[in-house]
mmCIF file of C-alpha atoms in Angstrom:
data_model
loop_
_atom_site.group_PDB
_atom_site.id
_atom_site.type_symbol
_atom_site.label_atom_id
_atom_site.label_comp_id
_atom_site.label_asym_id
_atom_site.label_seq_id
_atom_site.Cartn_x
_atom_site.Cartn_y
_atom_site.Cartn_z
ATOM 1 C CA MET A 1 0.223 0.228 0.112
ATOM 2 C CA TYR A 2 1.531 3.647 -0.833
ATOM 3 C CA ARG A 3 0.143 6.993 0.617
ATOM 4 C CA LEU A 4 0.179 9.699 -2.016
ATOM 5 C CA VAL A 5 -0.552 13.339 -1.036
ATOM 6 C CA LEU A 6 -2.543 15.118 -3.816
ATOM 7 C CA SER A 7 -2.201 19.078 -3.755
ATOM 8 C CA GLY A 8 -3.864 21.061 -5.683
ATOM 9 C CA TYR A 9 -7.283 23.649 -6.014
ATOM 10 C CA TYR A 10 -9.374 21.371 -3.738
ATOM 11 C CA GLY A 11 -12.075 21.611 -0.813
ATOM 12 C CA PHE A 12 -13.208 25.220 -2.542
ATOM 13 C CA LYS A 13 -16.497 23.903 -4.222
ATOM 14 C CA ASN A 14 -15.670 24.179 -7.662
ATOM 15 C CA SER A 15 -16.876 22.264 -10.008
ATOM 16 C CA GLY A 16 -13.857 21.556 -12.341
ATOM 17 C CA ASP A 17 -11.373 21.631 -9.926
ATOM 18 C CA GLU A 18 -13.773 19.098 -7.682
ATOM 19 C CA ALA A 19 -13.772 16.866 -11.234
ATOM 20 C CA VAL A 20 -9.559 17.330 -11.549
ATOM 21 C CA LEU A 21 -9.231 15.495 -8.260
ATOM 22 C CA LYS A 22 -11.941 13.135 -8.591
ATOM 23 C CA SER A 23 -10.552 12.267 -12.002
ATOM 24 C CA ILE A 24 -6.990 11.142 -10.556
ATOM 25 C CA LEU A 25 -8.150 9.869 -7.474
ATOM 26 C CA THR A 26 -10.224 7.113 -9.792
ATOM 27 C CA ALA A 27 -7.243 6.920 -12.443
ATOM 28 C CA LEU A 28 -4.645 5.870 -9.820
ATOM 29 C CA GLU A 29 -7.430 3.674 -8.110
ATOM 30 C CA GLU A 30 -7.147 1.902 -11.684
ATOM 31 C CA ALA A 31 -4.259 2.266 -12.088
ATOM 32 C CA ALA A 32 -2.810 0.485 -9.062
ATOM 33 C CA ASP A 33 -5.912 -2.260 -9.360
ATOM 34 C CA ALA A 34 -3.871 -3.158 -12.782
ATOM 35 C CA ALA A 35 -0.456 -3.273 -10.592
ATOM 36 C CA GLY A 36 -2.005 -5.429 -7.763
ATOM 37 C CA VAL A 37 -1.116 -2.600 -5.546
ATOM 38 C CA ARG A 38 -2.761 -0.421 -3.312
ATOM 39 C CA VAL A 39 -2.778 3.319 -2.832
ATOM 40 C CA GLU A 40 -4.006 5.570 -0.096
ATOM 41 C CA PRO A 41 -4.467 9.080 -0.889
ATOM 42 C CA ILE A 42 -4.144 12.445 1.918
ATOM 43 C CA VAL A 43 -5.998 15.370 -0.043
ATOM 44 C CA LEU A 44 -4.523 18.734 0.953
ATOM 45 C CA SER A 45 -7.670 20.588 1.273
ATOM 46 C CA GLY A 46 -9.160 24.163 1.879
ATOM 47 C CA ASP A 47 -11.878 21.986 3.452
ATOM 48 C CA PRO A 48 -10.647 18.997 4.803
ATOM 49 C CA GLU A 49 -13.875 18.145 6.532
ATOM 50 C CA TRP A 50 -16.370 18.110 3.376
ATOM 51 C CA THR A 51 -12.804 16.161 1.069
ATOM 52 C CA SER A 52 -13.386 13.389 3.359
ATOM 53 C CA ARG A 53 -17.086 12.843 3.149
ATOM 54 C CA GLN A 54 -17.304 13.588 -0.705
ATOM 55 C CA TYR A 55 -14.535 11.630 -1.656
ATOM 56 C CA GLY A 56 -13.845 8.934 1.254
ATOM 57 C CA VAL A 57 -10.312 9.729 1.927
ATOM 58 C CA GLU A 58 -7.662 11.313 4.694
ATOM 59 C CA ALA A 59 -7.507 14.898 3.458
ATOM 60 C CA VAL A 60 -5.669 17.352 5.763
ATOM 61 C CA PRO A 61 -5.621 21.663 5.756
ATOM 62 C CA ARG A 62 -3.890 22.999 2.650
ATOM 63 C CA MET A 63 -2.987 25.839 4.261
ATOM 64 C CA LYS A 64 -1.152 24.473 8.211
ATOM 65 C CA LEU A 65 1.999 23.637 6.837
ATOM 66 C CA ALA A 66 2.861 21.767 10.166
ATOM 67 C CA GLU A 67 -0.025 19.394 8.782
ATOM 68 C CA VAL A 68 0.822 19.480 5.606
ATOM 69 C CA ARG A 69 4.682 18.122 6.748
ATOM 70 C CA ARG A 70 3.235 15.638 8.737
ATOM 71 C CA ALA A 71 1.371 14.324 5.934
ATOM 72 C CA LEU A 72 4.621 14.794 3.716
ATOM 73 C CA LYS A 73 6.742 12.698 5.546
ATOM 74 C CA ALA A 74 4.173 9.851 6.335
ATOM 75 C CA SER A 75 3.775 9.736 2.634
ATOM 76 C CA ASP A 76 5.480 7.630 -0.526
ATOM 77 C CA GLY A 77 5.420 10.591 -2.624
ATOM 78 C CA LEU A 78 3.287 14.311 -3.373
ATOM 79 C CA ILE A 79 0.942 14.523 -7.152
ATOM 80 C CA SER A 80 1.008 18.284 -7.640
ATOM 81 C CA GLY A 81 -1.573 19.384 -9.754
ATOM 82 C CA GLY A 82 -3.706 19.042 -11.767
ATOM 83 C CA GLY A 83 -5.754 22.335 -13.209
ATOM 84 C CA SER A 84 -3.947 25.726 -13.867
ATOM 85 C CA LEU A 85 -1.859 25.723 -9.968
ATOM 86 C CA LEU A 86 1.660 27.922 -11.390
ATOM 87 C CA GLN A 87 -0.261 30.998 -12.465
ATOM 88 C CA ASP A 88 -0.070 34.842 -11.479
ATOM 89 C CA ALA A 89 -3.559 35.781 -13.441
ATOM 90 C CA THR A 90 -5.379 35.765 -10.257
ATOM 91 C CA GLY A 91 -2.841 36.632 -8.036
ATOM 92 C CA MET A 92 0.787 36.784 -6.461
ATOM 93 C CA GLY A 93 0.161 33.544 -4.027
ATOM 94 C CA SER A 94 -0.565 30.417 -5.869
ATOM 95 C CA ILE A 95 2.392 30.127 -7.586
ATOM 96 C CA PRO A 96 4.535 30.572 -4.257
ATOM 97 C CA TYR A 97 1.993 28.487 -2.700
ATOM 98 C CA TYR A 98 2.586 25.760 -4.875
ATOM 99 C CA LEU A 99 6.130 25.327 -5.052
ATOM 100 C CA GLY A 100 5.855 25.617 -1.449
ATOM 101 C CA ILE A 101 4.527 22.803 -1.230
ATOM 102 C CA MET A 102 6.423 20.932 -3.963
ATOM 103 C CA GLU A 103 9.976 22.102 -2.061
ATOM 104 C CA ILE A 104 8.710 20.422 1.304
ATOM 105 C CA ALA A 105 8.230 17.277 -0.352
ATOM 106 C CA ARG A 106 11.785 17.336 -1.513
ATOM 107 C CA TRP A 107 12.921 18.151 1.913
ATOM 108 C CA CYS A 108 10.805 14.969 3.468
ATOM 109 C CA GLY A 109 12.897 13.395 0.712
ATOM 110 C CA LYS A 110 9.625 12.861 -1.132
ATOM 111 C CA PRO A 111 9.432 12.221 -5.072
ATOM 112 C CA VAL A 112 7.061 14.501 -6.402
ATOM 113 C CA PHE A 113 5.044 13.757 -9.810
ATOM 114 C CA VAL A 114 2.945 17.158 -11.519
ATOM 115 C CA TYR A 115 -0.134 16.207 -13.503
ATOM 116 C CA ALA A 116 -1.206 17.054 -16.141
ATOM 117 C CA GLN A 117 -1.014 20.332 -14.663
ATOM 118 C CA GLY A 118 -1.637 23.395 -17.112
ATOM 119 C CA ILE A 119 1.223 26.413 -16.978
ATOM 120 C CA GLY A 120 0.571 29.651 -16.696
ATOM 121 C CA PRO A 121 -0.140 32.717 -17.714
ATOM 122 C CA VAL A 122 2.820 33.843 -15.729
ATOM 123 C CA ASN A 123 3.145 37.671 -16.189
ATOM 124 C CA ARG A 124 6.330 38.059 -13.573
ATOM 125 C CA ALA A 125 9.725 37.145 -14.659
ATOM 126 C CA MET A 126 10.902 36.518 -10.765
ATOM 127 C CA PHE A 127 8.894 33.073 -11.196
ATOM 128 C CA LYS A 128 9.683 31.737 -13.883
ATOM 129 C CA PRO A 129 13.307 30.143 -12.665
ATOM 130 C CA PHE A 130 11.914 28.636 -9.488
ATOM 131 C CA ILE A 131 9.038 27.166 -11.781
ATOM 132 C CA GLY A 132 11.978 25.944 -14.050
ATOM 133 C CA ARG A 133 13.952 24.202 -10.910
ATOM 134 C CA ALA A 134 11.110 22.855 -9.320
ATOM 135 C CA PHE A 135 9.985 21.336 -12.803
ATOM 136 C CA LYS A 136 13.778 19.732 -13.126
ATOM 137 C CA ARG A 137 13.498 18.240 -9.358
ATOM 138 C CA ALA A 138 10.550 16.701 -10.354
ATOM 139 C CA GLN A 139 10.325 12.956 -10.922
ATOM 140 C CA TYR A 140 7.870 12.915 -13.302
ATOM 141 C CA VAL A 141 6.294 16.073 -15.303
ATOM 142 C CA SER A 142 3.050 16.240 -17.105
ATOM 143 C CA VAL A 143 1.059 18.917 -18.382
ATOM 144 C CA ARG A 144 -2.465 19.478 -19.908
ATOM 145 C CA ASP A 145 -1.090 21.029 -23.384
ATOM 146 C CA GLU A 146 2.185 21.973 -25.727
ATOM 147 C CA GLU A 147 1.898 25.404 -24.244
ATOM 148 C CA SER A 148 2.585 24.350 -21.525
ATOM 149 C CA ALA A 149 5.564 22.141 -22.418
ATOM 150 C CA ALA A 150 6.825 25.419 -24.655
ATOM 151 C CA LEU A 151 6.563 27.638 -21.261
ATOM 152 C CA LEU A 152 8.297 25.310 -19.671
ATOM 153 C CA ARG A 153 10.811 24.457 -22.220
ATOM 154 C CA GLY A 154 11.199 28.227 -22.106
ATOM 155 C CA TYR A 155 12.303 27.875 -18.395
ATOM 156 C CA GLY A 156 14.888 25.606 -18.925
ATOM 157 C CA VAL A 157 13.079 22.554 -18.261
ATOM 158 C CA PRO A 158 13.985 19.261 -20.548
ATOM 159 C CA ALA A 159 11.566 18.411 -23.435
ATOM 160 C CA SER A 160 12.466 15.323 -23.196
ATOM 161 C CA ARG A 161 11.358 15.411 -19.046
ATOM 162 C CA VAL A 162 7.646 17.049 -20.027
ATOM 163 C CA ALA A 163 4.727 14.032 -20.962
ATOM 164 C CA VAL A 164 1.634 16.207 -22.715
ATOM 165 C CA VAL A 165 -1.269 15.010 -22.032
ATOM 166 C CA PRO A 166 -5.055 15.406 -22.078
ATOM 167 C CA ASP A 167 -7.001 17.562 -18.609
ATOM 168 C CA PRO A 168 -7.980 14.146 -16.479
ATOM 169 C CA VAL A 169 -11.233 14.991 -16.677
ATOM 170 C CA MET A 170 -11.365 13.438 -20.155
ATOM 171 C CA GLY A 171 -10.652 10.195 -18.710
ATOM 172 C CA LEU A 172 -13.702 10.411 -15.893
ATOM 173 C CA PRO A 173 -16.521 7.812 -15.610
ATOM 174 C CA PRO A 174 -20.105 9.779 -14.891
ATOM 175 C CA GLY A 175 -20.748 6.964 -12.308
ATOM 176 C CA GLY A 176 -24.082 6.178 -11.157
ATOM 177 C CA LEU A 177 -27.869 8.088 -11.365
ATOM 178 C CA GLY A 178 -28.276 10.774 -8.648
ATOM 179 C CA ALA A 179 -31.264 12.028 -7.574
ATOM 180 C CA ASP A 180 -31.347 15.156 -9.818
ATOM 181 C CA GLU A 181 -30.785 12.518 -12.847
ATOM 182 C CA THR A 182 -33.758 13.663 -14.319
ATOM 183 C CA GLY A 183 -32.405 17.021 -15.316
ATOM 184 C CA GLY A 184 -35.349 18.829 -15.612
ATOM 185 C CA ALA A 185 -37.017 16.204 -17.154
ATOM 186 C CA ASP A 186 -40.387 16.946 -15.628
ATOM 187 C CA VAL A 187 -40.880 19.602 -17.692
ATOM 188 C CA VAL A 188 -42.930 18.092 -20.429
ATOM 189 C CA ASP A 189 -42.081 18.563 -24.466
ATOM 190 C CA THR A 190 -39.863 17.857 -26.929
ATOM 191 C CA LEU A 191 -37.123 20.373 -26.796
ATOM 192 C CA PRO A 192 -33.400 19.809 -27.051
ATOM 193 C CA VAL A 193 -31.559 20.656 -23.986
ATOM 194 C CA VAL A 194 -29.112 23.446 -24.324
ATOM 195 C CA GLY A 195 -26.692 23.433 -21.702
ATOM 196 C CA VAL A 196 -25.280 26.692 -21.006
ATOM 197 C CA SER A 197 -22.129 27.654 -18.605
ATOM 198 C CA VAL A 198 -20.994 31.071 -18.225
ATOM 199 C CA ARG A 199 -18.781 32.920 -15.754
ATOM 200 C CA PHE A 200 -18.221 36.514 -14.139
ATOM 201 C CA TRP A 201 -15.063 38.158 -15.858
ATOM 202 C CA ARG A 202 -15.575 41.572 -17.430
ATOM 203 C CA SER A 203 -16.558 44.042 -14.470
ATOM 204 C CA ASP A 204 -18.815 45.346 -16.715
ATOM 205 C CA ARG A 205 -20.535 42.277 -18.034
ATOM 206 C CA ALA A 206 -20.309 42.996 -21.454
ATOM 207 C CA ASP A 207 -18.963 39.428 -22.035
ATOM 208 C CA LEU A 208 -22.256 37.957 -20.806
ATOM 209 C CA ASP A 209 -24.512 40.789 -22.716
ATOM 210 C CA ARG A 210 -22.569 39.199 -25.614
ATOM 211 C CA ALA A 211 -23.849 35.354 -24.218
ATOM 212 C CA ALA A 212 -26.959 36.248 -23.966
ATOM 213 C CA ALA A 213 -27.108 37.881 -27.592
ATOM 214 C CA ALA A 214 -26.285 34.561 -29.144
ATOM 215 C CA LEU A 215 -28.756 33.115 -27.236
ATOM 216 C CA GLU A 216 -31.100 35.386 -28.444
ATOM 217 C CA ALA A 217 -29.939 35.350 -31.745
ATOM 218 C CA LEU A 218 -30.770 31.151 -31.823
ATOM 219 C CA ALA A 219 -34.079 31.899 -30.989
ATOM 220 C CA ALA A 220 -34.538 34.237 -33.596
ATOM 221 C CA LEU A 221 -34.016 32.073 -35.951
ATOM 222 C CA GLY A 222 -36.699 29.892 -34.820
ATOM 223 C CA VAL A 223 -34.552 27.343 -32.980
ATOM 224 C CA ARG A 224 -36.721 26.353 -30.264
ATOM 225 C CA ALA A 225 -34.643 24.758 -27.323
ATOM 226 C CA ARG A 226 -34.900 24.282 -23.050
ATOM 227 C CA LEU A 227 -31.367 26.326 -21.694
ATOM 228 C CA ARG A 228 -30.434 24.274 -18.877
ATOM 229 C CA PHE A 229 -27.625 26.582 -17.272
ATOM 230 C CA LEU A 230 -24.959 24.919 -15.454
ATOM 231 C CA PRO A 231 -22.668 26.473 -12.233
ATOM 232 C CA PHE A 232 -19.911 24.908 -12.179
ATOM 233 C CA HIS A 233 -19.018 27.407 -9.288
ATOM 234 C CA ARG A 234 -21.046 27.594 -6.353
ATOM 235 C CA GLY A 235 -22.628 30.949 -6.199
ATOM 236 C CA ALA A 236 -20.937 33.110 -8.184
ATOM 237 C CA ASP A 237 -21.593 30.768 -10.981
ATOM 238 C CA GLU A 238 -24.993 30.530 -10.033
ATOM 239 C CA ASP A 239 -25.284 34.478 -9.780
ATOM 240 C CA SER A 240 -24.209 35.188 -13.649
ATOM 241 C CA SER A 241 -26.563 32.143 -15.313
ATOM 242 C CA ARG A 242 -29.534 34.012 -13.196
ATOM 243 C CA TYR A 243 -28.372 37.370 -15.704
ATOM 244 C CA VAL A 244 -27.985 35.850 -17.868
ATOM 245 C CA MET A 245 -31.276 34.254 -17.716
ATOM 246 C CA GLU A 246 -32.971 37.576 -16.645
ATOM 247 C CA ARG A 247 -31.854 39.225 -20.209
ATOM 248 C CA LEU A 248 -33.044 36.731 -22.338
ATOM 249 C CA ALA A 249 -36.636 36.473 -20.335
ATOM 250 C CA ARG A 250 -37.137 40.316 -20.160
ATOM 251 C CA THR A 251 -36.415 40.238 -24.028
ATOM 252 C CA GLY A 252 -38.850 37.414 -24.477
ATOM 253 C CA ALA A 253 -36.520 35.074 -26.198
ATOM 254 C CA TYR A 254 -37.551 32.652 -24.381
ATOM 255 C CA SER A 255 -40.441 31.918 -21.995
ATOM 256 C CA GLU A 256 -39.349 30.633 -18.579
ATOM 257 C CA ARG A 257 -40.080 27.247 -18.871
ATOM 258 C CA GLU A 258 -37.410 27.207 -21.308
ATOM 259 C CA LEU A 259 -35.364 28.718 -18.693
ATOM 260 C CA GLU A 260 -33.749 26.274 -16.143
ATOM 261 C CA LEU A 261 -31.106 26.200 -13.679
ATOM 262 C CA ALA A 262 -29.606 23.092 -12.882
ATOM 263 C CA PRO A 263 -28.074 22.170 -9.093
ATOM 264 C CA ALA A 264 -24.796 23.615 -8.050
ATOM 265 C CA HIS A 265 -23.625 20.119 -7.927
ATOM 266 C CA ASP A 266 -21.433 18.922 -5.138
ATOM 267 C CA ASP A 267 -20.492 16.012 -6.838
ATOM 268 C CA PRO A 268 -18.442 16.150 -9.903
ATOM 269 C CA GLN A 269 -19.919 12.849 -11.985
ATOM 270 C CA GLN A 270 -23.339 14.801 -11.217
ATOM 271 C CA MET A 271 -22.556 17.389 -13.348
ATOM 272 C CA LEU A 272 -20.930 15.302 -15.632
ATOM 273 C CA ARG A 273 -24.228 13.691 -16.334
ATOM 274 C CA GLU A 274 -25.858 16.848 -16.265
ATOM 275 C CA VAL A 275 -23.985 17.661 -19.663
ATOM 276 C CA GLY A 276 -24.687 14.184 -21.350
ATOM 277 C CA ARG A 277 -27.933 14.406 -21.153
ATOM 278 C CA CYS A 278 -27.864 17.480 -23.519
ATOM 279 C CA ALA A 279 -27.815 18.347 -26.848
ATOM 280 C CA LEU A 280 -25.676 20.817 -27.433
ATOM 281 C CA LEU A 281 -23.616 22.705 -24.436
ATOM 282 C CA ILE A 282 -22.122 26.572 -25.104
ATOM 283 C CA GLY A 283 -19.102 26.681 -22.832
ATOM 284 C CA MET A 284 -17.293 29.917 -21.325
ATOM 285 C CA ARG A 285 -15.773 27.545 -17.943
ATOM 286 C CA LEU A 286 -13.235 24.952 -19.588
ATOM 287 C CA HIS A 287 -14.704 22.617 -17.723
ATOM 288 C CA SER A 288 -17.657 22.516 -19.149
ATOM 289 C CA LEU A 289 -15.857 22.082 -22.602
ATOM 290 C CA ILE A 290 -14.128 19.062 -21.217
ATOM 291 C CA TYR A 291 -17.337 17.755 -19.377
ATOM 292 C CA ALA A 292 -19.160 17.596 -22.852
ATOM 293 C CA ALA A 293 -16.164 16.019 -25.062
ATOM 294 C CA ASN A 294 -16.130 13.345 -22.224
ATOM 295 C CA ARG A 295 -20.173 13.186 -22.827
ATOM 296 C CA GLU A 296 -19.713 13.372 -26.671
ATOM 297 C CA VAL A 297 -21.364 16.502 -26.621
ATOM 298 C CA PRO A 298 -21.500 18.581 -29.529
ATOM 299 C CA LEU A 299 -20.345 22.278 -27.547
ATOM 300 C CA LEU A 300 -19.039 25.613 -28.693
ATOM 301 C CA GLY A 301 -16.463 27.482 -25.895
ATOM 302 C CA ILE A 302 -16.571 31.400 -25.479
ATOM 303 C CA SER A 303 -12.755 31.829 -24.451
ATOM 304 C CA TYR A 304 -11.673 33.942 -21.790
ATOM 305 C CA ASP A 305 -7.974 32.346 -21.406
ATOM 306 C CA PRO A 306 -5.755 30.622 -23.634
ATOM 307 C CA LYS A 307 -6.297 27.187 -22.458
ATOM 308 C CA ILE A 308 -9.630 27.807 -23.196
ATOM 309 C CA ASP A 309 -8.414 27.638 -27.392
ATOM 310 C CA GLN A 310 -5.787 25.234 -26.267
ATOM 311 C CA PHE A 311 -8.482 22.422 -25.604
ATOM 312 C CA LEU A 312 -10.750 23.056 -28.530
ATOM 313 C CA GLN A 313 -7.690 23.052 -30.691
ATOM 314 C CA ARG A 314 -7.098 19.274 -29.836
ATOM 315 C CA LEU A 315 -10.497 18.609 -30.728
ATOM 316 C CA GLY A 316 -9.770 20.089 -33.840
ATOM 317 C CA GLU A 317 -11.922 23.329 -32.764
ATOM 318 C CA LYS A 318 -11.880 26.619 -32.324
ATOM 319 C CA ALA A 319 -13.743 29.646 -29.953
ATOM 320 C CA ILE A 320 -17.179 31.036 -31.175
ATOM 321 C CA GLY A 321 -15.889 34.008 -29.669
ATOM 322 C CA THR A 322 -13.649 35.356 -26.698
ATOM 323 C CA THR A 323 -15.495 37.126 -23.436
ATOM 324 C CA GLU A 324 -14.427 41.184 -25.564
ATOM 325 C CA SER A 325 -15.852 40.228 -29.064
ATOM 326 C CA LEU A 326 -18.365 37.926 -30.040
ATOM 327 C CA ASP A 327 -20.435 37.744 -33.219
ATOM 328 C CA ALA A 328 -24.371 36.987 -32.002
ATOM 329 C CA GLN A 329 -25.518 35.912 -35.333
ATOM 330 C CA ALA A 330 -22.875 33.588 -36.268
ATOM 331 C CA ALA A 331 -22.445 32.288 -33.283
ATOM 332 C CA ALA A 332 -26.307 31.124 -33.456
ATOM 333 C CA GLU A 333 -25.833 29.747 -36.784
ATOM 334 C CA ARG A 334 -23.491 27.592 -35.501
ATOM 335 C CA ALA A 335 -25.345 25.997 -32.508
ATOM 336 C CA ALA A 336 -28.362 26.045 -35.284
ATOM 337 C CA ALA A 337 -26.213 23.610 -36.933
ATOM 338 C CA LEU A 338 -25.037 21.617 -34.744
ATOM 339 C CA LEU A 339 -28.164 21.000 -32.995
ATOM 340 C CA GLY A 340 -29.827 20.184 -36.580
ATOM 341 C CA ASP A 341 -27.277 17.850 -36.839
ATOM 342 C CA PRO A 342 -25.292 16.779 -33.533
ATOM 343 C CA GLU A 343 -24.509 13.139 -35.604
ATOM 344 C CA ALA A 344 -22.214 14.360 -37.818
ATOM 345 C CA TRP A 345 -20.036 16.281 -35.214
ATOM 346 C CA LYS A 346 -20.192 13.450 -33.512
ATOM 347 C CA SER A 347 -18.905 11.366 -35.850
ATOM 348 C CA GLU A 348 -15.761 13.600 -36.835
ATOM 349 C CA LYS A 349 -15.152 13.959 -33.285
ATOM 350 C CA MET A 350 -14.949 10.439 -32.023
ATOM 351 C CA SER A 351 -11.607 9.530 -32.895
ATOM 352 C CA SER A 352 -10.237 12.235 -31.104
ATOM 353 C CA ILE A 353 -12.032 12.087 -27.932
ATOM 354 C CA LYS A 354 -11.097 8.482 -27.674
ATOM 355 C CA ARG A 355 -7.610 9.180 -27.758
ATOM 356 C CA LEU A 356 -8.058 12.137 -25.222
ATOM 357 C CA LYS A 357 -9.588 9.597 -22.577
ATOM 358 C CA GLU A 358 -6.678 6.875 -23.256
ATOM 359 C CA GLU A 359 -4.207 9.775 -23.487
ATOM 360 C CA ALA A 360 -5.918 10.386 -19.674
ATOM 361 C CA ALA A 361 -5.532 7.123 -17.461
ATOM 362 C CA LYS A 362 -1.148 7.855 -18.656
ATOM 363 C CA PRO A 363 0.206 10.008 -15.660
ATOM 364 C CA ALA A 364 -1.488 7.472 -12.924
ATOM 365 C CA GLN A 365 -0.161 4.427 -14.643
ATOM 366 C CA GLN A 366 3.492 6.308 -14.821
ATOM 367 C CA ILE A 367 3.281 7.081 -10.984
ATOM 368 C CA ILE A 368 2.485 3.625 -9.958
ATOM 369 C CA ALA A 369 4.958 2.011 -11.874
ATOM 370 C CA PHE A 370 7.834 4.374 -10.150
ATOM 371 C CA ILE A 371 6.923 4.486 -6.876
ATOM 372 C CA ARG A 372 6.524 0.141 -7.026
ATOM 373 C CA LYS A 373 10.450 0.631 -8.144
#
């Protein structure tokens, strides 16, 4: 039995990050079973009690460094990732924190494994040599896109030491049926369900207005659909969804029964199943798009960050617009085309999706192979 500490943005009930954690836990369990060993995860969490209840694992407070150090000393290694951990777009604290956890693991004499991280943006040059040094010392490094690998090469990490793999969530199974498995199907109609994932980004909310305009244009084309808004971050995404829903209701583009707000599920697999019931997914959140690809649902991305574009490129897709510019009519026409012939999209993307799912398991397999040596 091997104990592995997992470090990431866990315990904050963000569906995308929780999906990353669930995906890593699932992949480690599958890889361990295949190798005839057992893994005992210890998760560094913002809410250890919630994380323990949610996933049935041991969890410790991520900011109590004495407890983090004790967990690492009693472990067989540290997994750092996945997600966009090493970036300074959201503040100065993320990069020093995650590099610090990696350094504590090294002080404890434990191997460090970087699991499908997305690197950057790193706007402050002072961080770059520290990232390069930490990753050169890691026993295994994988990143979720070629752009992240290129950044690491620029920081002095040899290309031969960096594996490019998909986001872990591509390998997440949908799990069993949940209490909300009907997904609002009590509304008896035959309208296709269009999943919508929006988030606050611009302070003036012009990006949300552009998304709403595209949905209005879709209705103006005569395409009737039931819009089911999917909050990937409890609180904030629920508020951004209500903002768009209220505008659509005011303009009369959709009736009240055609506008729904899904629960902000704590279990990422419930949200994965929500997405799987959609005929089309229009998303700003990266993991809303990854969920859609996972469930083979046609998707349209609105980009606010290069990570959106990088994921879409792996599917041979481009964003329909950005938070700064979105042609509502063109987006509506693309959505109408996908709703009219979803099977064509699925047929075109199936091989790419299958490959991404298979490759998503590789980091766990590599980690298990290393710790068994």
